[in-house]
Amino acid sequence: MTDRKALGQTDTAALTALAEGRHGDAFALLGPHDVEGRRVIRSLQPGAIAVDVIDSGGVVIGSLAKVHDGGIFAGGVDVPGSYRLRIQWPGGVQETHDPYAFGMLLQDDDLRRLSEGTHTELFRCLGAHPGTVDGVHGVRFAVWAPNAKRVSVVGDFNSWDGRRSPMRLRMPAGVWEIFVPGLLPGARYKYEIWGADGSLTQRADPVALAAEHPPATASVVADPEAFRWTDDEWMHRRASLHHAGSPLSIYELHAGSWLRAPDGGTLDWDSLGERLIPYVAGMGFTHIELLPISEHPFGGSWGYQPLGQFAPTSRFGTPEAFARFVDRCHEAGIGVIVDWVPAHFPTDIHGLAHFDGTPLYEHADPREGFHQDWNTLIFNLGRNEVSAFLVASALAWLERFHIDGLRVDAVASMLYRDYSRKHGEWVPNIYGGRENLESIAFLRRVNQLIAERHPDTMTIAEESTAWPGVTQPVSEGGLGFTFKWNMGWMHDTLEYMSRDPLYRQWHHHEMTFGMVYAWSERFVLPLSHDEVVHGKKSLLGRMPGDEWQRFANLRAYYGFMWAHPGKKLLFNGGEIAQPHEWNHDAQIAWDLLDHPLHHGVQALVRDLNHLYAAQPALHGWDSDPRGFRWVIGDDASQSVFAWLRHAADAKPVLVVCNMTPTPHHDFRVGVPQPGRWREALNTDAAGYGGSGLGNEGGRDTDDHGSHGFDASLVLTLPPLATVIFIAE
């Protein structure tokens, strides 16, 4: 039975659409409305027995009649001000404020900036935010879904029933919003979206600040209480730690497999902090780099297929626990870099794919929007709202969690429209070229904003091509990154080291070619996780020869790397010469440290880090050609390399590598300074597992000129070893 007057002449078809979750403007029907001179309240409560309207004191001021079998109640009520609903359910009584009694929530300026793509703090307006509206505590929800026919917030609080909490659409921004009274932090939720294509799906919040533990996929209302940081000292001095002349030695790690709990499970952030931070500090690394920790559905992606661009994965604890971990790192003098993935996202139905029934976050054309290598979708960075979504994500990690740097994944795939595509499988840009102009503009924008707002942080590009100006400032036409991974150096030198020493003389250039372009960018030398998976073998496994030679080769290579221009990066397990490939489902084989050769490699990496940080010549002019000079770069027949490192007001450092298993005695090397040169490090030292052949702590020069210098040293070059000398 329908009271037409009480319903304000609303027809049955509209009520039926509302009850069935097909009405696109629930706020036009529900809540308080003035109808023909009287106040009418309508409420949708499927399954309820009765609904009363009560005042702040709990006194009933009106009862609503059931006017539609779908659970719609309505009636004229004289409401003096705010009111609540008392709902009688078969199992009890509920009292709540009416979500449809609240006015518009988001400010017009927020909506305008969202549409323009200039809103850099999306997470502060979109998503789930506990707070107070008109004196009532609850949670405000907002989501961008401009093409959806209807959006509802669902969760435990409404039995995951999309009919119960349909949201208000704010045009022209295409944002849906609602305030749910009484809801608290910790509540699980999703958005139920009736898409433009007729689909009905429940989606995780793209701007969620927290999520439940995978494989569960709901978003979680985050606690609004700000974390109390204690890292003021670190924040004040970190600008001095992140410039081109700073020693930067990065320990890359996968948080889930660095160390496992006794029961085989993963450690949480607090447990990792207790074990990892002292280890990294003791090893002399300046920073840790975490494989992506944005929330991601599939652990086997190692985080490189994220869906929660604003939420630290719940696998290791709450966002507050992650903040606590970063704070403890800073207290120990360790910087934190996180891998950030703005290039693509997975196709999981609870995620961003076809979000509102249209290709909203991705390109519509699969030639632009589908990544064939990874079976993922490519962000449409030419769309203002999508670009702003990712810009805000980058800034949020730096601002919310005091992250010291972002390593941006798969930059090469973003720069080229034909990346990993055959002829006819890609769409040229507006000029007919292969450059992805929208991605270039995005990268420049995010780097420019970070440089302006957080100049003491870093952005690092994983970029494997010869794209010019990756680390040039945006103002000079570059992409604006602080550093770039030197993938060419990594491939060339690993290829050389994998060769039998007998044949290395024919490939001498693989170790020297990196110096041809060393000053074109500011480089990080990466021995990353990508080099120890998918059948590539471990670093130790790539080295030729018997057991002793394999370890000697690896030690020599590490010495070569740490003394070479460029910042350092080593993936976890490499520092103990793990013999097998990395397995993300198992911890590092820490028991190997009982073996002297593995323990020796660990000791070498520790000593290299400390020497690298202590000697300005090894880092001060890392990106300046004055910081490097070949002494011997062409001795292919003996596979010997020698060079000098310099920096302003620093003692020069001489580096000599013998990449054959044959020691060289009485080997003369020219040096620029007469006097004694101390042997600061020898990778063949007995303590590292070597033969112990060396130079008795150092050598004095004689007046025999060599290699363009008036003075020279007569050295013993141990087999398969790097020896580092410092002028005294």
XYZ file of C-alpha atoms in Angstrom:
728
model
C 0.000 0.000 0.000
C 1.510 3.328 -1.037
C 0.877 6.695 0.622
C 1.298 8.930 -2.439
C 1.297 12.133 -0.426
C 3.900 10.827 2.004
C 6.044 9.800 -0.942
C 5.781 13.178 -2.559
C 4.110 11.739 -5.655
C 7.100 9.465 -6.302
C 5.975 6.750 -8.656
C 6.199 3.061 -7.988
C 8.753 2.541 -10.759
C 11.222 4.858 -9.035
C 10.676 3.099 -5.730
C 11.153 -0.290 -7.324
C 14.388 0.875 -8.971
C 15.589 2.177 -5.599
C 14.683 -1.044 -3.796
C 16.416 -3.136 -6.445
C 19.583 -1.006 -6.421
C 18.985 0.398 -9.903
C 18.269 4.022 -9.050
C 21.126 6.393 -9.801
C 20.092 9.205 -7.463
C 19.117 7.771 -4.100
C 19.521 11.143 -2.376
C 16.648 12.486 -4.489
C 14.332 10.014 -2.774
C 15.817 9.093 0.603
C 16.240 11.238 3.669
C 14.256 14.377 4.542
C 12.406 16.260 1.806
C 9.861 19.044 1.741
C 6.791 17.773 -0.061
C 3.719 19.968 -0.533
C 4.431 21.977 2.572
C 5.266 19.120 4.897
C 8.448 17.344 5.939
C 8.735 13.817 4.533
C 11.390 11.260 5.507
C 12.065 8.178 3.438
C 14.361 5.332 4.416
C 15.430 2.162 2.633
C 15.803 -0.701 5.128
C 15.335 -4.077 3.368
C 14.232 -6.708 5.851
C 13.252 -4.264 8.610
C 10.020 -4.708 10.570
C 9.485 -1.055 11.508
C 11.234 2.307 11.369
C 10.660 5.176 13.807
C 12.108 8.674 13.836
C 13.521 9.739 17.226
C 14.987 12.960 18.558
C 18.333 13.394 20.312
C 16.799 12.203 23.563
C 15.454 9.001 22.074
C 11.831 10.145 22.043
C 9.782 8.912 19.092
C 8.623 11.882 17.045
C 7.172 9.932 14.151
C 6.817 6.516 12.606
C 7.492 5.620 8.974
C 5.151 3.344 7.113
C 6.327 0.593 4.839
C 5.420 1.871 1.398
C 7.190 -0.669 -0.789
C 7.799 -4.355 -0.348
C 11.481 -3.768 -1.125
C 11.907 -2.246 2.324
C 11.127 1.417 1.712
C 9.585 3.286 4.635
C 8.179 6.798 4.440
C 6.099 9.281 6.365
C 5.518 12.901 7.220
C 7.390 13.891 10.372
C 7.805 17.242 12.073
C 11.565 17.227 12.611
C 12.786 20.059 14.839
C 16.418 19.568 13.819
C 18.686 16.545 13.693
C 17.073 13.176 14.094
C 17.896 9.499 14.240
C 16.246 6.344 12.995
C 15.213 3.515 15.296
C 15.046 0.392 13.151
C 13.459 -2.799 14.387
C 15.038 -5.860 12.826
C 13.982 -9.483 13.333
C 16.978 -9.906 15.618
C 17.002 -6.625 17.517
C 16.809 -2.827 17.424
C 19.297 -0.419 15.843
C 19.533 3.332 16.350
C 21.473 5.405 13.843
C 21.613 8.797 12.220
C 20.207 8.885 8.699
C 23.026 8.947 6.096
C 20.664 10.744 3.729
C 20.116 13.660 6.104
C 23.610 15.027 5.471
C 24.398 17.558 2.786
C 27.148 17.521 0.197
C 30.508 16.516 1.619
C 33.363 17.354 -0.729
C 34.235 20.964 -1.422
C 33.687 22.324 -4.923
C 37.369 23.255 -5.101
C 38.374 19.648 -4.418
C 36.106 18.444 -7.191
C 37.396 21.059 -9.603
C 41.015 20.139 -8.936
C 40.172 16.446 -9.259
C 38.759 17.045 -12.723
C 41.667 19.260 -13.744
C 44.180 16.717 -12.517
C 45.829 19.280 -10.239
C 44.799 17.735 -6.913
C 48.010 16.348 -5.450
C 46.434 15.100 -2.210
C 43.687 12.865 -3.550
C 43.924 10.583 -0.543
C 42.698 13.392 1.691
C 39.363 13.780 -0.136
C 38.740 10.459 -1.905
C 38.676 7.181 0.001
C 37.428 6.543 3.539
C 37.940 9.192 6.216
C 36.713 8.967 9.815
C 35.523 12.280 11.155
C 32.615 14.395 12.273
C 29.882 15.898 10.110
C 27.310 18.183 11.737
C 28.468 16.935 15.123
C 28.012 13.273 14.202
C 30.915 10.807 14.187
C 31.270 8.424 11.262
C 33.169 7.810 8.033
C 33.025 9.812 4.817
C 33.424 7.786 1.631
C 34.182 9.152 -1.835
C 35.160 7.415 -5.068
C 35.696 8.513 -8.656
C 33.472 6.499 -11.016
C 32.016 8.994 -13.531
C 30.362 6.487 -15.852
C 28.731 4.266 -13.234
C 24.946 4.059 -13.118
C 24.958 3.615 -9.346
C 27.634 3.251 -6.644
C 27.084 2.031 -3.083
C 29.459 1.522 -0.205
C 29.161 -1.976 1.247
C 30.666 -3.691 4.251
C 29.948 -5.624 7.412
C 27.955 -2.608 8.609
C 25.266 -3.193 5.943
C 25.690 -6.921 5.274
C 27.542 -6.165 2.033
C 24.189 -5.285 0.506
C 24.575 -2.771 -2.317
C 20.937 -1.670 -1.985
C 21.416 -0.203 1.473
C 23.970 2.613 1.095
C 23.805 4.103 -2.415
C 25.971 7.193 -2.796
C 25.442 10.712 -4.134
C 26.934 11.599 -7.529
C 28.738 14.935 -7.730
C 28.797 16.192 -11.280
C 30.671 17.070 -13.387
C 33.580 15.541 -11.449
C 32.001 12.063 -11.463
C 32.686 11.501 -7.759
C 30.269 9.525 -5.579
C 30.111 10.340 -1.854
C 28.294 9.384 1.334
C 28.721 9.783 5.092
C 28.004 6.646 7.135
C 27.257 7.656 10.744
C 28.647 5.619 13.597
C 31.225 3.722 11.562
C 34.687 3.320 13.138
C 38.277 2.785 11.920
C 38.981 -0.847 11.167
C 35.712 -1.387 9.293
C 36.001 -3.398 6.083
C 34.391 -1.976 2.970
C 34.178 -1.986 -0.822
C 32.234 -0.103 -3.458
C 29.462 -1.917 -5.283
C 29.340 -0.473 -8.779
C 26.558 -0.839 -11.305
C 28.669 -0.186 -14.353
C 27.913 1.610 -17.585
C 28.057 -1.797 -19.293
C 25.437 -3.280 -16.959
C 27.967 -5.168 -14.820
C 27.581 -5.352 -11.042
C 30.881 -5.679 -9.166
C 32.270 -4.999 -5.710
C 35.560 -3.131 -5.865
C 38.317 -2.303 -3.432
C 38.822 1.415 -2.899
C 41.488 2.758 -5.305
C 42.475 5.331 -2.684
C 42.217 3.087 0.373
C 44.822 3.808 3.031
C 44.645 0.243 4.382
C 43.472 -3.174 3.230
C 42.771 -6.580 4.703
C 45.267 -9.404 4.446
C 45.366 -11.135 1.028
C 43.846 -13.252 -0.362
C 40.956 -11.245 1.131
C 40.411 -8.126 -0.946
C 38.374 -5.604 1.062
C 39.604 -2.133 1.917
C 39.836 -1.076 5.560
C 38.964 2.270 7.123
C 42.321 3.519 8.379
C 42.873 5.040 11.798
C 43.087 8.829 11.359
C 45.446 9.294 14.281
C 48.723 10.634 12.948
C 51.837 8.607 13.718
C 54.159 10.368 16.144
C 57.464 10.581 14.362
C 60.751 10.821 16.235
C 63.052 11.223 13.223
C 63.517 15.000 13.227
C 67.296 14.688 13.305
C 67.297 12.392 10.264
C 64.874 14.593 8.338
C 67.002 17.659 8.995
C 70.179 16.089 7.653
C 69.002 13.766 4.904
C 69.494 16.362 2.160
C 73.229 15.904 2.706
C 72.866 12.137 2.184
C 71.100 12.092 -1.161
C 73.102 14.227 -3.567
C 75.383 13.043 -6.352
C 78.477 13.201 -4.154
C 77.102 11.163 -1.265
C 78.044 7.543 -0.577
C 74.934 5.572 -1.441
C 74.978 1.817 -0.880
C 71.539 0.229 -1.155
C 70.477 -3.127 0.234
C 67.546 -4.215 -1.922
C 65.256 -6.692 -0.218
C 61.958 -8.515 -0.357
C 60.410 -8.069 3.069
C 58.591 -11.390 2.916
C 61.623 -13.564 2.270
C 64.586 -11.870 3.943
C 63.975 -13.829 7.125
C 61.088 -16.095 8.084
C 59.473 -16.629 11.464
C 60.201 -19.935 13.258
C 56.867 -21.308 12.038
C 57.736 -20.449 8.430
C 55.451 -17.431 8.256
C 56.467 -13.901 7.355
C 57.751 -11.446 9.933
C 55.779 -8.282 10.632
C 57.266 -4.787 10.475
C 58.166 -4.758 14.167
C 59.974 -8.106 13.978
C 61.747 -7.057 10.809
C 62.814 -3.878 12.535
C 64.369 -5.845 15.369
C 66.404 -8.099 13.065
C 66.870 -6.273 9.776
C 67.814 -2.772 10.879
C 70.821 -3.755 13.054
C 71.992 -6.118 10.303
C 71.855 -3.486 7.574
C 73.528 -0.886 9.772
C 76.267 -3.314 10.781
C 76.874 -4.218 7.148
C 77.474 -0.570 6.318
C 74.614 -0.105 3.859
C 73.248 3.433 3.811
C 69.742 2.560 2.588
C 67.365 -0.296 2.211
C 65.196 -0.590 -0.875
C 61.967 -2.495 -0.433
C 60.454 -4.344 -3.355
C 56.969 -2.871 -3.804
C 54.970 -2.809 -0.596
C 51.838 -1.225 -2.057
C 48.936 -3.577 -1.517
C 48.893 -6.300 -4.170
C 46.715 -9.378 -4.606
C 49.319 -11.886 -5.839
C 52.403 -12.486 -3.698
C 54.170 -14.120 -6.621
C 54.304 -10.754 -8.375
C 56.690 -9.628 -5.581
C 54.549 -6.497 -5.367
C 55.085 -5.419 -8.971
C 51.368 -5.784 -9.752
C 49.865 -3.442 -7.150
C 46.283 -2.314 -6.729
C 46.530 -0.311 -3.496
C 48.689 2.627 -4.557
C 48.195 4.361 -1.200
C 48.116 1.383 1.193
C 51.116 -0.507 2.578
C 50.416 -4.205 2.209
C 48.769 -5.709 5.259
C 51.004 -8.788 4.931
C 53.423 -7.189 7.385
C 51.063 -5.220 9.613
C 49.183 -1.948 9.781
C 50.181 1.352 8.157
C 51.148 2.542 11.645
C 53.497 -0.437 12.005
C 55.145 0.415 8.695
C 55.587 4.017 9.796
C 57.152 2.738 13.011
C 59.569 0.613 10.941
C 60.638 3.625 8.862
C 61.061 5.683 12.021
C 63.345 2.999 13.496
C 65.385 2.873 10.285
C 65.945 6.606 10.490
C 66.914 6.346 14.143
C 69.612 3.864 13.084
C 70.819 6.124 10.276
C 69.295 3.995 7.499
C 67.315 5.551 4.650
C 64.288 3.827 3.156
C 63.558 3.591 -0.568
C 60.427 1.884 -1.884
C 59.775 0.528 -5.346
C 56.829 2.360 -6.898
C 54.912 1.050 -9.911
C 53.005 3.666 -11.955
C 53.282 1.838 -15.282
C 50.616 -0.858 -15.037
C 48.170 -2.751 -12.822
C 46.643 -6.251 -12.701
C 43.269 -7.216 -14.122
C 41.746 -8.596 -10.892
C 37.998 -8.007 -10.881
C 38.066 -6.330 -7.452
C 40.582 -3.775 -8.689
C 40.853 -0.957 -11.213
C 40.144 -2.838 -14.436
C 37.012 -1.534 -16.204
C 36.287 0.142 -12.898
C 32.976 1.852 -13.643
C 31.994 -0.369 -16.538
C 34.355 1.492 -18.856
C 38.151 1.523 -19.299
C 38.552 4.289 -16.722
C 42.113 3.931 -15.438
C 43.419 2.070 -18.495
C 43.426 2.811 -22.230
C 40.439 1.485 -24.171
C 42.575 0.280 -27.079
C 44.554 -2.840 -26.054
C 47.395 -1.655 -28.308
C 47.873 1.096 -25.740
C 46.244 -0.373 -22.664
C 47.343 -4.002 -22.376
C 50.877 -5.003 -21.415
C 51.662 -8.202 -23.273
C 54.724 -9.126 -21.188
C 52.974 -9.047 -17.832
C 49.293 -9.524 -18.768
C 48.485 -6.261 -17.034
C 46.718 -3.035 -17.931
C 48.564 0.193 -18.671
C 47.525 3.407 -16.934
C 46.035 6.032 -19.235
C 48.319 8.842 -18.139
C 46.787 11.193 -20.685
C 43.684 11.387 -18.505
C 43.899 14.165 -15.906
C 42.341 12.188 -13.083
C 44.542 9.120 -13.642
C 47.733 11.163 -13.765
C 46.698 12.997 -10.594
C 45.883 9.674 -8.897
C 49.449 8.456 -9.408
C 51.106 11.788 -8.650
C 49.222 11.846 -5.356
C 50.366 8.285 -4.645
C 54.020 9.220 -5.074
C 53.706 12.245 -2.824
C 51.721 10.290 -0.231
C 54.533 7.774 0.309
C 56.982 10.612 0.903
C 54.685 12.654 3.118
C 52.722 10.051 5.081
C 55.607 7.639 5.655
C 58.739 9.828 5.458
C 60.074 7.644 2.633
C 63.475 8.852 1.451
C 63.243 7.786 -2.163
C 61.101 6.184 -4.832
C 62.609 3.709 -7.278
C 60.275 3.935 -10.263
C 59.740 0.574 -11.909
C 59.616 -0.158 -15.651
C 60.314 3.378 -16.844
C 61.417 2.111 -20.272
C 57.990 0.539 -20.804
C 56.419 3.918 -20.098
C 58.611 5.938 -22.458
C 57.971 4.005 -25.659
C 54.612 3.207 -27.222
C 56.153 0.267 -29.081
C 57.824 -1.209 -26.004
C 57.861 -5.004 -26.437
C 55.417 -4.729 -29.349
C 55.683 -5.804 -32.966
C 54.838 -3.711 -35.999
C 51.123 -3.018 -36.084
C 50.654 -3.770 -32.373
C 51.092 -0.197 -31.176
C 49.584 3.242 -31.755
C 51.905 6.133 -32.699
C 51.740 9.432 -30.836
C 50.078 12.500 -32.376
C 53.257 13.211 -34.331
C 53.557 9.677 -35.645
C 56.440 8.783 -33.324
C 57.045 6.019 -30.820
C 57.600 8.244 -27.795
C 54.827 8.126 -25.186
C 54.281 11.850 -24.745
C 51.703 11.452 -21.973
C 53.987 9.261 -19.858
C 56.900 11.631 -20.411
C 54.795 14.551 -19.217
C 53.671 12.523 -16.195
C 57.204 11.535 -15.178
C 58.388 15.107 -15.518
C 55.492 16.356 -13.457
C 55.927 13.908 -10.595
C 59.691 14.486 -10.467
C 59.232 18.251 -10.602
C 56.724 18.207 -7.749
C 58.959 15.985 -5.640
C 61.940 18.240 -6.339
C 59.928 21.276 -5.248
C 58.237 19.807 -2.175
C 60.775 17.244 -1.007
C 64.157 18.218 -2.473
C 65.930 16.118 0.155
C 64.480 12.874 -1.263
C 65.396 10.824 -4.352
C 63.710 9.354 -7.382
C 65.518 6.532 -9.152
C 64.616 5.294 -12.614
C 64.775 1.669 -13.666
C 65.404 2.581 -17.286
C 67.229 0.235 -19.627
C 67.501 2.240 -22.854
C 69.585 5.151 -24.055
C 66.821 7.692 -23.487
C 68.672 11.014 -23.065
C 68.458 13.167 -19.969
C 66.841 10.759 -17.535
C 68.621 12.494 -14.642
C 68.671 15.956 -16.157
C 66.418 18.515 -14.448
C 62.994 19.054 -15.955
C 63.874 22.712 -16.468
C 66.641 21.573 -18.822
C 64.432 19.209 -20.790
C 65.214 16.065 -18.796
C 62.952 13.634 -16.985
C 64.097 14.916 -13.598
C 65.168 11.714 -11.842
C 67.902 11.902 -9.220
C 69.572 8.656 -10.352
C 69.186 5.995 -13.024
C 69.944 2.293 -12.811
C 72.875 1.503 -15.093
C 71.470 -1.598 -16.737
C 74.073 -1.564 -19.514
C 76.950 -1.690 -17.035
C 75.263 -4.533 -15.183
C 74.664 -6.655 -18.295
C 78.138 -6.085 -19.737
C 80.104 -6.754 -16.575
C 78.074 -9.801 -15.542
C 78.563 -11.218 -19.029
C 82.313 -10.703 -18.692
C 82.492 -12.264 -15.240
C 80.554 -15.336 -16.409
C 83.226 -16.118 -18.997
C 86.108 -18.509 -18.436
C 89.144 -16.338 -17.587
C 90.929 -17.948 -20.520
C 88.590 -16.121 -22.909
C 88.177 -12.850 -21.056
C 90.964 -11.194 -23.026
C 88.701 -11.207 -26.072
C 85.940 -9.389 -24.187
C 87.977 -6.817 -22.299
C 85.704 -3.995 -23.498
C 82.768 -5.382 -21.546
C 84.398 -4.119 -18.364
C 85.557 -0.781 -19.754
C 82.689 0.278 -21.998
C 80.680 1.667 -19.098
C 83.174 4.493 -18.737
C 82.354 5.710 -22.253
C 78.964 6.965 -21.023
C 79.541 7.083 -17.261
C 79.007 10.851 -17.087
C 75.894 11.009 -19.271
C 73.663 10.328 -16.245
C 73.915 9.955 -12.486
C 74.013 6.190 -12.140
C 73.270 3.451 -9.636
C 75.090 0.171 -10.341
C 72.406 -2.468 -9.752
C 72.857 -6.136 -8.933
C 69.152 -6.512 -8.274
C 66.580 -9.238 -7.743
C 66.040 -9.412 -11.508
C 69.528 -10.882 -11.933
C 68.947 -13.866 -9.663
C 65.628 -15.265 -10.913
C 64.033 -16.967 -13.922
C 66.911 -19.273 -14.720
C 69.615 -16.600 -14.669
C 71.312 -18.329 -11.715
C 72.575 -16.607 -8.596
C 75.526 -14.228 -8.806
C 77.794 -16.955 -7.432
C 76.230 -19.439 -9.820
C 77.282 -17.303 -12.779
C 80.941 -17.346 -11.836
C 83.139 -19.887 -13.696
C 85.633 -22.381 -12.319
C 85.842 -24.613 -9.283
C 84.489 -23.600 -5.901
C 87.503 -21.499 -4.917
C 87.566 -19.709 -8.273
C 83.831 -18.994 -8.219
C 84.116 -17.292 -4.843
C 87.280 -15.457 -5.885
C 85.589 -14.223 -9.063
C 82.615 -12.932 -7.094
C 84.817 -11.182 -4.558
C 86.856 -9.580 -7.320
C 83.659 -8.442 -9.027
C 82.336 -6.847 -5.859
C 85.631 -5.025 -5.421
C 85.441 -3.830 -9.035
C 81.854 -2.623 -8.501
C 82.392 -0.791 -5.212
C 85.412 1.045 -6.610
C 83.693 1.908 -9.899
C 81.917 5.270 -10.347
C 78.229 4.980 -9.514
C 76.099 4.306 -6.451
C 75.780 0.681 -5.311
C 72.825 -1.689 -5.062
C 72.913 -5.336 -4.013
C 69.938 -7.652 -3.575
C 69.558 -9.603 -0.341
C 71.439 -12.883 -0.388
C 74.137 -11.524 -2.653
C 76.153 -10.428 0.346
C 76.532 -14.044 1.509
C 77.066 -15.487 -1.985
C 73.827 -17.441 -1.978
C 74.436 -20.277 -4.467
C 70.875 -20.690 -5.704
C 68.336 -18.348 -7.230
C 66.129 -16.221 -5.022
C 62.904 -17.905 -3.905
C 60.265 -15.471 -2.645
C 58.652 -18.270 -0.633
C 61.783 -19.021 1.419
C 64.222 -17.026 3.490
C 67.849 -16.353 2.673
C 70.019 -19.404 3.355
C 71.535 -17.879 6.484
C 73.016 -21.225 7.550
C 75.569 -20.765 4.746
C 77.414 -18.359 7.015
C 78.788 -21.380 8.841
C 80.885 -21.957 5.703
C 84.095 -19.845 5.684
C 83.803 -18.892 2.006
C 80.266 -17.529 2.410
C 81.194 -15.803 5.636
C 84.182 -14.306 3.862
C 82.040 -12.745 1.142
C 79.797 -11.207 3.776
C 82.831 -9.756 5.555
C 84.104 -8.362 2.249
C 80.814 -6.602 1.445
C 80.781 -5.096 4.927
C 84.350 -3.836 4.551
C 83.689 -2.504 1.053
C 80.741 -0.498 2.351
C 82.749 1.010 5.176
C 85.704 1.804 2.924
C 83.413 3.307 0.291
C 81.768 5.602 2.836
C 85.034 6.561 4.538
C 86.969 7.510 1.396
C 85.581 10.604 -0.379
C 87.564 9.682 -3.501
C 85.320 6.639 -3.926
C 82.101 8.669 -4.026
C 82.637 12.440 -3.941
C 82.985 12.916 -7.704
C 80.845 9.956 -8.698
C 79.146 11.933 -11.464
C 82.094 14.097 -12.401
C 84.709 12.990 -14.964
C 87.395 14.484 -12.728
C 86.668 11.657 -10.299
C 88.056 8.887 -12.533
C 91.189 8.232 -14.581
C 92.237 5.064 -16.309
C 95.767 3.935 -15.486
C 95.498 0.595 -17.283
C 92.445 0.092 -19.426
C 93.856 -1.780 -22.397
C 95.783 -4.731 -20.932
C 93.465 -7.321 -22.445
C 96.123 -10.025 -22.701
C 96.541 -10.124 -18.915
C 92.946 -9.104 -18.073
C 94.230 -6.363 -15.767
C 92.401 -3.120 -15.084
C 93.699 -0.194 -13.030
C 92.241 3.232 -12.365
C 92.373 6.155 -9.998
C 89.507 7.717 -8.066
C 89.617 11.353 -7.019
C 87.499 13.898 -5.163
C 87.994 17.428 -3.895
C 90.520 17.600 -1.048
C 90.635 13.802 -0.867
C 93.457 11.301 -0.924
C 93.580 9.571 -4.318
C 92.624 5.910 -4.470
C 94.220 3.356 -6.804
C 92.230 0.291 -7.849
C 93.841 -2.694 -9.583
C 91.946 -5.794 -10.783
C 93.438 -9.053 -11.977
C 90.694 -11.080 -13.609
C 92.785 -14.197 -14.245
C 93.614 -17.051 -11.840
C 97.329 -16.341 -12.405
C 99.018 -14.004 -9.899
C 101.187 -11.237 -11.307
C 104.384 -10.426 -9.420
C 106.451 -7.269 -9.801
C 103.633 -5.625 -11.698
C 104.351 -1.927 -12.223
C 101.558 0.633 -12.004
C 102.019 4.373 -12.377
C 100.607 6.690 -9.716
C 100.248 10.483 -9.488
C 101.712 10.894 -6.012
C 105.069 9.692 -4.651
C 105.335 8.079 -1.246
C 103.595 5.209 0.428
C 100.319 3.751 -0.822
C 98.472 1.730 1.793
C 96.771 -1.492 0.762
C 93.305 -0.650 2.130
C 91.483 -3.724 0.826
C 92.396 -6.930 -0.960
C 89.586 -9.266 -2.035
C 92.089 -12.150 -1.937
C 92.744 -11.687 1.784
C 92.645 -14.880 3.816
C 89.890 -13.436 6.001
C 87.626 -13.293 2.962
C 88.465 -16.841 1.909
C 91.272 -15.896 -0.451
C 94.838 -17.127 -0.812
C 96.283 -14.332 1.315
C 98.599 -13.078 -1.423
C 99.132 -9.339 -1.215
C 101.422 -6.407 -0.658
C 102.264 -6.536 3.063
C 99.969 -3.642 3.854
C 101.265 -1.309 1.170
C 104.040 -0.257 -1.167
C 106.355 2.740 -1.572
C 106.794 4.355 -4.959
C 110.019 4.562 -6.882
C 111.078 7.104 -9.499
C 110.445 4.797 -12.409
C 107.850 6.580 -14.518
C 104.951 4.550 -15.839
C 101.517 5.041 -17.407
C 102.097 8.759 -17.808
C 103.168 9.366 -14.212
C 106.611 10.142 -12.806
C 106.202 7.690 -9.931
C 105.051 4.085 -9.852
C 104.393 1.136 -7.592
C 105.665 -2.401 -8.046
C 102.805 -4.608 -6.916
C 101.785 -8.173 -6.422
C 98.433 -8.784 -8.059
C 96.682 -11.754 -6.452
C 94.691 -14.147 -8.621
C 91.095 -13.201 -9.403
C 91.261 -10.218 -7.106
C 90.693 -6.498 -6.737
C 93.193 -4.572 -4.638
C 92.555 -1.010 -3.443
C 95.358 1.364 -2.368
C 95.136 4.795 -0.730
C 97.887 7.400 -0.897
C 99.181 8.257 2.556
